[in-house]
Amino acid sequence: MGRKKVDVINLPKDLQPLLERIEEAARASTDTMLTQVLQLPSRRLILLRDPEVTAWTLEKMVPKQGTLAHTRGYIATEAYTECQANGALFTECVLLNGYMNGKCTNCFMIRNQRDRPMDCSLATENRVLEAKRKRKKDKSRGRDSNPASSAFSSFQNADIETRGSESLQSNTPLDSGVQLREQMPDTATDKITLLGALKLPNPKTYGLNEQRVCYIFSGLPEVNKLDERNYQVSTGAASNDLFIQAIPGDTELPLDYEGFVERELQAWFTSTDPRYPKGPPEMSSMVNASGSLKSVVAHHLNQPSFTTDGRSENKIVDESNPCIAMVMGNCFRKRESLILNHIHRRDARSEGVINYPKLVRAVHEDRARRIMALSAAKVEIVYGRVIQQRLLQTMKCTILPLWDRFNGIFLVLIHESNFDNADERYEYRRVILFAAHPHRMFYEQIGSLVAVRQDQTFEVTSLITDLKVEVDTKYYQLKKWYGKIPTPSQRAHTKARELLSLLDIEKTPKEQKNENKAIEEKVGLQHGEWDIFFNDISYSNRKTRALLSIALEILYLALDQSTKD
């Protein structure tokens, strides 16, 4: 099967479609760098210095690599003036460790007559080489060098994450190379404890590069403090109720649900967004967080949809929704585990993070952050790329990649300074783990790489919490969640009710009777209720296609009736 053909010449001018086109072009390529960089989370849209630039395409490999890296890397603390003066394409200088020879994306894409990138003063790999040459020179002169500190210093300049355009600085700078060497075991059999029961081989002897080893050991003391922390006391979870109490000392924005609903509604009518002239979307409704603030694990999702049997209820815990039911089937305790949405308004498309007015989105995100501030969770699982990207953009954090059998899993360490009730004794508040959105798991095959990675994420969660939560390490690989979600018959009923509710059709008993009669004549049956079209036993694909045509007839009749009205 051939690869999908992508238009790499006529690029869209809108930012989001442009990002999607860049990723499509990368996925259609067999280049190793593009394949690897695609696995990293997307962190920004492409902002061009000249939005009207036309002499720019993705035909060649260099623009594909440079633009994709620009969406994944981190913003340099200082812009390199040379590339800005020589036709830089982007407004910001972005670096991505391990790629482009350490150059920023602008310098990487600016080519001379020999098709070579221009020199870049921000090249972190060049700094490492320079530091190594300096150490070698110092050693020949008999000076006492500090290789660990020098390597970490280079890595520090290329820190992992950003908050807006502000680059995060090192959280645990080294005082001396001697201290670092004392922390690093020398034997190959030794393991280091990261958090709880999570132990991994000594990175020094495992074969990780020098920069990464120094980075791990420099931050390890602050990471280990999370094991010593009494979360219920330090966050206030032991004395606060999720729906009533406010953050200590805060009297203006209480955490009560009713007050939040009022502020959110006011934000809709205060906003001047032309897409929402009459306030919030029609038929949308608010949904509250569920569970206990004392839970050791929190589940953080995007936004609730209309796929539910309980639209009149304002609770997120909803087993009639397949995605929520899937989440509740593993690493979850009913009435105990904390589960929250980033956007708390039920919406048909669940795209509030992207489409809602900024003022409305700010109210929702303030609510989510306050729940996170009072939560005693040691681990927070964030589902879906939309919210993962949003948290990376709006919260100060440091990323610690794991290795060995958990290679590819990242510990996102949320800084204590993100919260109003920050405890100055700690650098980090908790660990966030990124998981695939439950909806994606419906399309994954048994034993797929995505399913394996999902199970590993939950295994890491259990280890970090000292096995305080029960986790099935084959839950996603073997599709055990299939027994937790509603049956196909139940999902069909729920979907039908969702469609009808979105059409907002209200029929009189006489109209309903006439419609049922028309359906009976059409399908040759004695009853016209939904129940006759579905069965608790799963049908074959052929039978399902036949039933779907009948279901569509019902929908068309409903549409015709609403048009006549």
mmCIF file of C-alpha atoms in Angstrom, residues 121-427:
data_model
loop_
_atom_site.group_PDB
_atom_site.id
_atom_site.type_symbol
_atom_site.label_atom_id
_atom_site.label_comp_id
_atom_site.label_asym_id
_atom_site.label_seq_id
_atom_site.Cartn_x
_atom_site.Cartn_y
_atom_site.Cartn_z
ATOM 1 C CA SER A 121 25.883 30.303 18.317
ATOM 2 C CA LEU A 122 23.059 28.461 20.062
ATOM 3 C CA ALA A 123 24.297 25.034 18.981
ATOM 4 C CA THR A 124 24.350 23.110 22.258
ATOM 5 C CA GLU A 125 26.268 20.201 20.762
ATOM 6 C CA ASN A 126 29.014 22.603 19.684
ATOM 7 C CA ARG A 127 29.159 23.818 23.266
ATOM 8 C CA VAL A 128 29.615 20.258 24.502
ATOM 9 C CA LEU A 129 32.483 19.701 22.080
ATOM 10 C CA GLU A 130 34.026 22.969 23.131
ATOM 11 C CA ALA A 131 33.746 21.971 26.793
ATOM 12 C CA LYS A 132 35.375 18.612 26.091
ATOM 13 C CA ARG A 133 38.281 20.297 24.277
ATOM 14 C CA LYS A 134 38.691 22.691 27.185
ATOM 15 C CA ARG A 135 38.732 19.829 29.714
ATOM 16 C CA LYS A 136 41.305 17.975 27.654
ATOM 17 C CA LYS A 137 43.429 21.109 27.496
ATOM 18 C CA ASP A 138 43.077 21.715 31.252
ATOM 19 C CA LYS A 139 43.984 18.109 31.980
ATOM 20 C CA SER A 140 47.189 18.394 29.930
ATOM 21 C CA ARG A 141 48.088 21.460 32.017
ATOM 22 C CA GLY A 142 47.481 19.582 35.274
ATOM 23 C CA ARG A 143 44.333 21.451 36.254
ATOM 24 C CA ASP A 144 41.506 19.802 38.210
ATOM 25 C CA SER A 145 38.610 19.498 35.762
ATOM 26 C CA ASN A 146 34.930 18.910 36.528
ATOM 27 C CA PRO A 147 33.507 16.854 33.628
ATOM 28 C CA ALA A 148 30.149 16.123 35.227
ATOM 29 C CA SER A 149 29.476 19.741 36.038
ATOM 30 C CA SER A 150 30.579 20.901 32.580
ATOM 31 C CA ALA A 151 28.396 18.381 30.772
ATOM 32 C CA PHE A 152 25.395 19.225 32.908
ATOM 33 C CA SER A 153 26.022 22.901 32.338
ATOM 34 C CA SER A 154 25.746 22.328 28.592
ATOM 35 C CA PHE A 155 22.592 20.305 29.083
ATOM 36 C CA GLN A 156 21.205 22.977 31.368
ATOM 37 C CA ASN A 157 21.513 25.576 28.622
ATOM 38 C CA ALA A 158 19.336 23.316 26.504
ATOM 39 C CA ASP A 159 16.720 22.644 29.167
ATOM 40 C CA ILE A 160 13.847 20.413 28.301
ATOM 41 C CA GLU A 161 10.680 22.431 28.647
ATOM 42 C CA THR A 162 9.339 25.939 28.299
ATOM 43 C CA ARG A 163 6.531 27.963 29.732
ATOM 44 C CA GLY A 164 5.347 30.233 26.971
ATOM 45 C CA SER A 165 8.516 31.840 25.653
ATOM 46 C CA GLU A 166 10.319 31.568 28.991
ATOM 47 C CA SER A 167 12.903 28.790 29.176
ATOM 48 C CA LEU A 168 13.026 26.854 32.422
ATOM 49 C CA GLN A 169 16.237 27.011 34.324
ATOM 50 C CA SER A 170 17.931 24.189 36.169
ATOM 51 C CA ASN A 171 16.146 23.174 39.369
ATOM 52 C CA THR A 172 19.061 21.471 41.083
ATOM 53 C CA PRO A 173 22.394 22.996 40.008
ATOM 54 C CA LEU A 174 25.497 21.092 40.975
ATOM 55 C CA ASP A 175 27.751 22.453 43.672
ATOM 56 C CA SER A 176 30.688 20.262 42.720
ATOM 57 C CA GLY A 177 31.597 17.319 40.599
ATOM 58 C CA VAL A 178 32.734 15.468 43.728
ATOM 59 C CA GLN A 179 29.217 15.542 45.153
ATOM 60 C CA LEU A 180 27.799 14.265 41.880
ATOM 61 C CA ARG A 181 30.276 11.394 41.666
ATOM 62 C CA GLU A 182 29.417 10.380 45.229
ATOM 63 C CA GLN A 183 25.757 10.066 44.241
ATOM 64 C CA MET A 184 26.513 7.871 41.234
ATOM 65 C CA PRO A 185 26.952 4.123 41.960
ATOM 66 C CA ASP A 186 29.911 2.483 40.250
ATOM 67 C CA THR A 187 28.766 -1.136 39.934
ATOM 68 C CA ALA A 188 26.756 -2.403 37.003
ATOM 69 C CA THR A 189 24.430 -4.385 39.287
ATOM 70 C CA ASP A 190 23.287 -1.361 41.268
ATOM 71 C CA LYS A 191 19.900 0.150 40.666
ATOM 72 C CA ILE A 192 18.645 3.570 41.591
ATOM 73 C CA THR A 193 15.260 4.311 43.119
ATOM 74 C CA LEU A 194 13.414 7.112 41.392
ATOM 75 C CA LEU A 195 10.083 7.117 43.212
ATOM 76 C CA GLY A 196 8.313 4.580 45.399
ATOM 77 C CA ALA A 197 8.947 1.101 44.040
ATOM 78 C CA LEU A 198 10.156 2.393 40.662
ATOM 79 C CA LYS A 199 13.751 1.194 40.368
ATOM 80 C CA LEU A 200 15.821 1.292 37.197
ATOM 81 C CA PRO A 201 19.396 0.238 36.328
ATOM 82 C CA ASN A 202 22.173 2.644 37.165
ATOM 83 C CA PRO A 203 22.149 5.043 34.174
ATOM 84 C CA LYS A 204 25.910 5.484 34.381
ATOM 85 C CA THR A 205 26.576 1.812 33.635
ATOM 86 C CA TYR A 206 23.452 1.278 31.535
ATOM 87 C CA GLY A 207 24.995 3.142 28.616
ATOM 88 C CA LEU A 208 23.211 6.504 28.647
ATOM 89 C CA ASN A 209 25.255 9.450 27.395
ATOM 90 C CA GLU A 210 27.146 11.649 29.815
ATOM 91 C CA GLN A 211 24.764 14.595 29.606
ATOM 92 C CA ARG A 212 21.726 12.512 30.408
ATOM 93 C CA VAL A 213 23.431 10.722 33.298
ATOM 94 C CA CYS A 214 24.400 14.059 34.854
ATOM 95 C CA TYR A 215 20.898 15.416 34.314
ATOM 96 C CA ILE A 216 19.302 12.409 36.058
ATOM 97 C CA PHE A 217 21.557 12.449 39.114
ATOM 98 C CA SER A 218 21.447 16.210 39.543
ATOM 99 C CA GLY A 219 17.663 16.204 39.826
ATOM 100 C CA LEU A 220 17.327 12.941 41.749
ATOM 101 C CA PRO A 221 17.402 14.438 45.288
ATOM 102 C CA GLU A 222 14.419 16.698 44.589
ATOM 103 C CA VAL A 223 12.563 13.866 42.863
ATOM 104 C CA ASN A 224 13.135 11.573 45.867
ATOM 105 C CA LYS A 225 11.543 14.180 48.149
ATOM 106 C CA LEU A 226 8.170 13.286 46.662
ATOM 107 C CA ASP A 227 8.391 9.967 48.546
ATOM 108 C CA GLU A 228 8.826 11.794 51.862
ATOM 109 C CA ARG A 229 5.998 14.241 51.305
ATOM 110 C CA ASN A 230 2.708 14.087 53.232
ATOM 111 C CA TYR A 231 0.445 15.249 50.418
ATOM 112 C CA GLN A 232 -2.754 15.471 52.442
ATOM 113 C CA VAL A 233 -1.179 17.915 54.882
ATOM 114 C CA SER A 234 0.936 19.973 52.488
ATOM 115 C CA THR A 235 -1.828 20.463 49.890
ATOM 116 C CA GLY A 236 -4.721 20.843 52.302
ATOM 117 C CA ALA A 237 -6.589 17.814 50.948
ATOM 118 C CA ALA A 238 -7.162 16.477 54.461
ATOM 119 C CA SER A 239 -9.134 19.560 55.536
ATOM 120 C CA ASN A 240 -10.786 20.679 52.295
ATOM 121 C CA ASP A 241 -13.901 19.490 50.543
ATOM 122 C CA LEU A 242 -13.762 19.588 46.762
ATOM 123 C CA PHE A 243 -17.130 21.254 46.318
ATOM 124 C CA ILE A 244 -17.278 23.693 49.242
ATOM 125 C CA GLN A 245 -14.021 24.882 50.724
ATOM 126 C CA ALA A 246 -11.740 27.513 49.243
ATOM 127 C CA ILE A 247 -7.986 27.585 49.055
ATOM 128 C CA PRO A 248 -6.728 28.932 52.419
ATOM 129 C CA GLY A 249 -6.556 32.716 52.320
ATOM 130 C CA ASP A 250 -8.496 33.020 49.060
ATOM 131 C CA THR A 251 -11.848 34.785 49.415
ATOM 132 C CA GLU A 252 -12.353 36.087 45.865
ATOM 133 C CA LEU A 253 -12.497 32.859 43.864
ATOM 134 C CA PRO A 254 -13.844 30.039 46.069
ATOM 135 C CA LEU A 255 -13.670 26.485 44.812
ATOM 136 C CA ASP A 256 -17.391 25.839 45.237
ATOM 137 C CA TYR A 257 -19.095 24.413 42.170
ATOM 138 C CA GLU A 258 -22.029 26.831 42.089
ATOM 139 C CA GLY A 259 -19.731 29.841 42.149
ATOM 140 C CA PHE A 260 -17.653 28.378 39.336
ATOM 141 C CA VAL A 261 -20.772 27.872 37.196
ATOM 142 C CA GLU A 262 -21.789 31.504 37.713
ATOM 143 C CA ARG A 263 -18.329 32.817 36.802
ATOM 144 C CA GLU A 264 -18.197 30.628 33.713
ATOM 145 C CA LEU A 265 -21.587 31.827 32.484
ATOM 146 C CA GLN A 266 -20.609 35.439 33.122
ATOM 147 C CA ALA A 267 -17.430 34.914 31.083
ATOM 148 C CA TRP A 268 -19.503 33.783 28.097
ATOM 149 C CA PHE A 269 -21.551 36.977 28.059
ATOM 150 C CA THR A 270 -18.508 39.170 28.782
ATOM 151 C CA SER A 271 -16.607 37.686 25.844
ATOM 152 C CA THR A 272 -16.833 39.462 22.499
ATOM 153 C CA ASP A 273 -16.127 36.341 20.446
ATOM 154 C CA PRO A 274 -18.364 36.584 17.330
ATOM 155 C CA ARG A 275 -18.736 32.788 17.216
ATOM 156 C CA TYR A 276 -20.742 32.836 20.440
ATOM 157 C CA PRO A 277 -22.972 35.933 20.318
ATOM 158 C CA LYS A 278 -25.631 34.347 22.529
ATOM 159 C CA GLY A 279 -23.419 32.862 25.201
ATOM 160 C CA PRO A 280 -22.457 29.178 25.590
ATOM 161 C CA PRO A 281 -23.244 26.620 22.865
ATOM 162 C CA GLU A 282 -26.831 25.410 22.758
ATOM 163 C CA MET A 283 -27.645 22.314 24.797
ATOM 164 C CA SER A 284 -24.218 22.239 26.422
ATOM 165 C CA SER A 285 -24.156 21.633 30.176
ATOM 166 C CA MET A 286 -21.685 21.779 33.031
ATOM 167 C CA VAL A 287 -19.989 18.719 34.516
ATOM 168 C CA ASN A 288 -18.280 18.611 37.894
ATOM 169 C CA ALA A 289 -15.219 16.675 39.028
ATOM 170 C CA SER A 290 -15.732 13.466 40.987
ATOM 171 C CA GLY A 291 -13.886 11.503 43.639
ATOM 172 C CA SER A 292 -11.802 12.361 46.659
ATOM 173 C CA LEU A 293 -9.033 14.913 46.971
ATOM 174 C CA LYS A 294 -7.201 12.325 49.107
ATOM 175 C CA SER A 295 -6.818 9.911 46.170
ATOM 176 C CA VAL A 296 -3.190 8.979 45.423
ATOM 177 C CA VAL A 297 -3.893 8.962 41.669
ATOM 178 C CA ALA A 298 -5.830 11.562 39.672
ATOM 179 C CA HIS A 299 -7.238 11.120 36.167
ATOM 180 C CA HIS A 300 -7.264 14.278 34.023
ATOM 181 C CA LEU A 301 -9.325 14.256 30.807
ATOM 182 C CA ASN A 302 -10.135 16.794 28.110
ATOM 183 C CA GLN A 303 -13.857 17.599 27.949
ATOM 184 C CA PRO A 304 -17.089 15.584 28.351
ATOM 185 C CA SER A 305 -19.241 14.824 25.311
ATOM 186 C CA PHE A 306 -22.940 14.096 24.784
ATOM 187 C CA THR A 307 -22.315 10.335 24.550
ATOM 188 C CA THR A 308 -24.058 9.566 27.830
ATOM 189 C CA ASP A 309 -27.303 8.317 29.314
ATOM 190 C CA GLY A 310 -27.116 10.896 32.099
ATOM 191 C CA ARG A 311 -27.067 14.278 30.397
ATOM 192 C CA SER A 312 -29.138 15.781 33.199
ATOM 193 C CA GLU A 313 -26.477 14.826 35.743
ATOM 194 C CA ASN A 314 -23.390 16.955 36.303
ATOM 195 C CA LYS A 315 -20.988 14.146 37.263
ATOM 196 C CA ILE A 316 -18.011 13.063 35.217
ATOM 197 C CA VAL A 317 -18.201 9.477 36.514
ATOM 198 C CA ASP A 318 -20.435 8.020 33.823
ATOM 199 C CA GLU A 319 -20.216 4.343 32.888
ATOM 200 C CA SER A 320 -22.597 4.842 29.954
ATOM 201 C CA ASN A 321 -19.778 6.743 28.203
ATOM 202 C CA PRO A 322 -17.360 4.171 26.690
ATOM 203 C CA CYS A 323 -14.249 6.315 27.221
ATOM 204 C CA ILE A 324 -15.041 7.043 30.868
ATOM 205 C CA ALA A 325 -15.960 3.395 31.456
ATOM 206 C CA MET A 326 -12.605 2.366 29.970
ATOM 207 C CA VAL A 327 -10.741 4.718 32.341
ATOM 208 C CA MET A 328 -12.721 3.441 35.327
ATOM 209 C CA GLY A 329 -11.779 -0.167 34.544
ATOM 210 C CA ASN A 330 -8.111 0.134 35.529
ATOM 211 C CA CYS A 331 -6.208 1.982 38.264
ATOM 212 C CA PHE A 332 -9.492 3.383 39.520
ATOM 213 C CA ARG A 333 -11.668 3.051 42.627
ATOM 214 C CA LYS A 334 -15.257 4.196 42.547
ATOM 215 C CA ARG A 335 -16.092 7.045 44.925
ATOM 216 C CA GLU A 336 -12.379 7.380 45.763
ATOM 217 C CA SER A 337 -10.255 8.073 42.688
ATOM 218 C CA LEU A 338 -10.179 11.709 41.631
ATOM 219 C CA ILE A 339 -11.254 12.329 38.040
ATOM 220 C CA LEU A 340 -11.582 15.772 36.470
ATOM 221 C CA ASN A 341 -11.963 17.458 33.101
ATOM 222 C CA HIS A 342 -9.833 20.320 31.842
ATOM 223 C CA ILE A 343 -12.929 21.917 30.320
ATOM 224 C CA HIS A 344 -15.957 21.247 32.506
ATOM 225 C CA ARG A 345 -18.697 21.961 29.952
ATOM 226 C CA ARG A 346 -20.270 19.091 28.037
ATOM 227 C CA ASP A 347 -19.909 19.744 24.306
ATOM 228 C CA ALA A 348 -20.640 17.809 21.113
ATOM 229 C CA ARG A 349 -17.134 18.195 19.643
ATOM 230 C CA SER A 350 -15.113 18.493 22.882
ATOM 231 C CA GLU A 351 -12.887 21.182 21.369
ATOM 232 C CA GLY A 352 -13.254 23.842 24.049
ATOM 233 C CA VAL A 353 -9.498 24.174 24.597
ATOM 234 C CA ILE A 354 -9.144 25.287 20.983
ATOM 235 C CA ASN A 355 -12.448 26.992 20.178
ATOM 236 C CA TYR A 356 -13.812 28.542 23.370
ATOM 237 C CA PRO A 357 -13.196 32.262 24.023
ATOM 238 C CA LYS A 358 -10.005 32.949 25.976
ATOM 239 C CA LEU A 359 -11.896 34.362 28.947
ATOM 240 C CA VAL A 360 -14.097 31.266 29.207
ATOM 241 C CA ARG A 361 -11.157 28.932 28.796
ATOM 242 C CA ALA A 362 -9.294 30.805 31.544
ATOM 243 C CA VAL A 363 -12.176 30.225 33.989
ATOM 244 C CA HIS A 364 -12.171 26.494 33.253
ATOM 245 C CA GLU A 365 -8.402 26.194 33.509
ATOM 246 C CA ASP A 366 -8.396 28.113 36.776
ATOM 247 C CA ARG A 367 -10.890 25.596 38.142
ATOM 248 C CA ALA A 368 -8.765 22.651 36.968
ATOM 249 C CA ARG A 369 -5.612 24.153 38.450
ATOM 250 C CA ARG A 370 -7.279 24.754 41.812
ATOM 251 C CA ILE A 371 -8.412 21.145 41.955
ATOM 252 C CA MET A 372 -4.862 20.096 41.105
ATOM 253 C CA ALA A 373 -3.571 22.392 43.871
ATOM 254 C CA LEU A 374 -5.740 20.767 46.559
ATOM 255 C CA SER A 375 -5.327 17.212 45.309
ATOM 256 C CA ALA A 376 -3.170 14.839 47.345
ATOM 257 C CA ALA A 377 -2.400 12.745 44.256
ATOM 258 C CA LYS A 378 1.216 11.718 43.860
ATOM 259 C CA VAL A 379 0.579 10.803 40.209
ATOM 260 C CA GLU A 380 -1.765 12.478 37.751
ATOM 261 C CA ILE A 381 -2.557 10.696 34.483
ATOM 262 C CA VAL A 382 -3.356 13.090 31.628
ATOM 263 C CA TYR A 383 -5.215 11.618 28.660
ATOM 264 C CA GLY A 384 -4.938 12.933 25.113
ATOM 265 C CA ARG A 385 -2.526 15.166 23.257
ATOM 266 C CA VAL A 386 -4.734 18.282 23.450
ATOM 267 C CA ILE A 387 -4.527 18.575 27.235
ATOM 268 C CA GLN A 388 -0.948 17.337 27.376
ATOM 269 C CA GLN A 389 0.159 20.133 25.079
ATOM 270 C CA ARG A 390 -1.896 22.669 26.993
ATOM 271 C CA LEU A 391 -0.318 21.752 30.327
ATOM 272 C CA LEU A 392 3.173 21.964 28.842
ATOM 273 C CA GLN A 393 2.345 25.431 27.502
ATOM 274 C CA THR A 394 0.792 26.843 30.673
ATOM 275 C CA MET A 395 2.590 25.170 33.591
ATOM 276 C CA LYS A 396 6.220 25.129 34.612
ATOM 277 C CA CYS A 397 7.504 21.580 34.443
ATOM 278 C CA THR A 398 10.605 19.453 33.929
ATOM 279 C CA ILE A 399 10.644 16.248 31.898
ATOM 280 C CA LEU A 400 12.582 13.177 33.003
ATOM 281 C CA PRO A 401 12.718 10.430 30.334
ATOM 282 C CA LEU A 402 12.866 6.878 31.712
ATOM 283 C CA TRP A 403 15.074 4.121 30.320
ATOM 284 C CA ASP A 404 15.470 0.348 30.247
ATOM 285 C CA ARG A 405 12.086 -1.433 29.907
ATOM 286 C CA PHE A 406 10.241 1.853 30.395
ATOM 287 C CA ASN A 407 12.106 3.597 27.601
ATOM 288 C CA GLY A 408 9.704 6.021 25.925
ATOM 289 C CA ILE A 409 7.841 6.877 29.149
ATOM 290 C CA PHE A 410 8.377 10.423 30.461
ATOM 291 C CA LEU A 411 7.922 11.676 34.016
ATOM 292 C CA VAL A 412 6.571 15.214 33.736
ATOM 293 C CA LEU A 413 7.512 16.850 37.041
ATOM 294 C CA ILE A 414 5.132 19.717 37.797
ATOM 295 C CA HIS A 415 6.843 22.490 39.715
ATOM 296 C CA GLU A 416 5.547 23.560 43.098
ATOM 297 C CA SER A 417 5.570 27.207 42.004
ATOM 298 C CA ASN A 418 2.570 26.575 39.719
ATOM 299 C CA PHE A 419 0.183 26.579 42.677
ATOM 300 C CA ASP A 420 -1.058 29.192 45.142
ATOM 301 C CA ASN A 421 -0.534 26.846 48.099
ATOM 302 C CA ALA A 422 3.097 26.132 47.173
ATOM 303 C CA ASP A 423 5.358 24.589 49.812
ATOM 304 C CA GLU A 424 8.821 26.147 49.546
ATOM 305 C CA ARG A 425 10.466 22.999 50.897
ATOM 306 C CA TYR A 426 9.787 21.168 47.639
ATOM 307 C CA GLU A 427 10.725 21.788 44.040
#
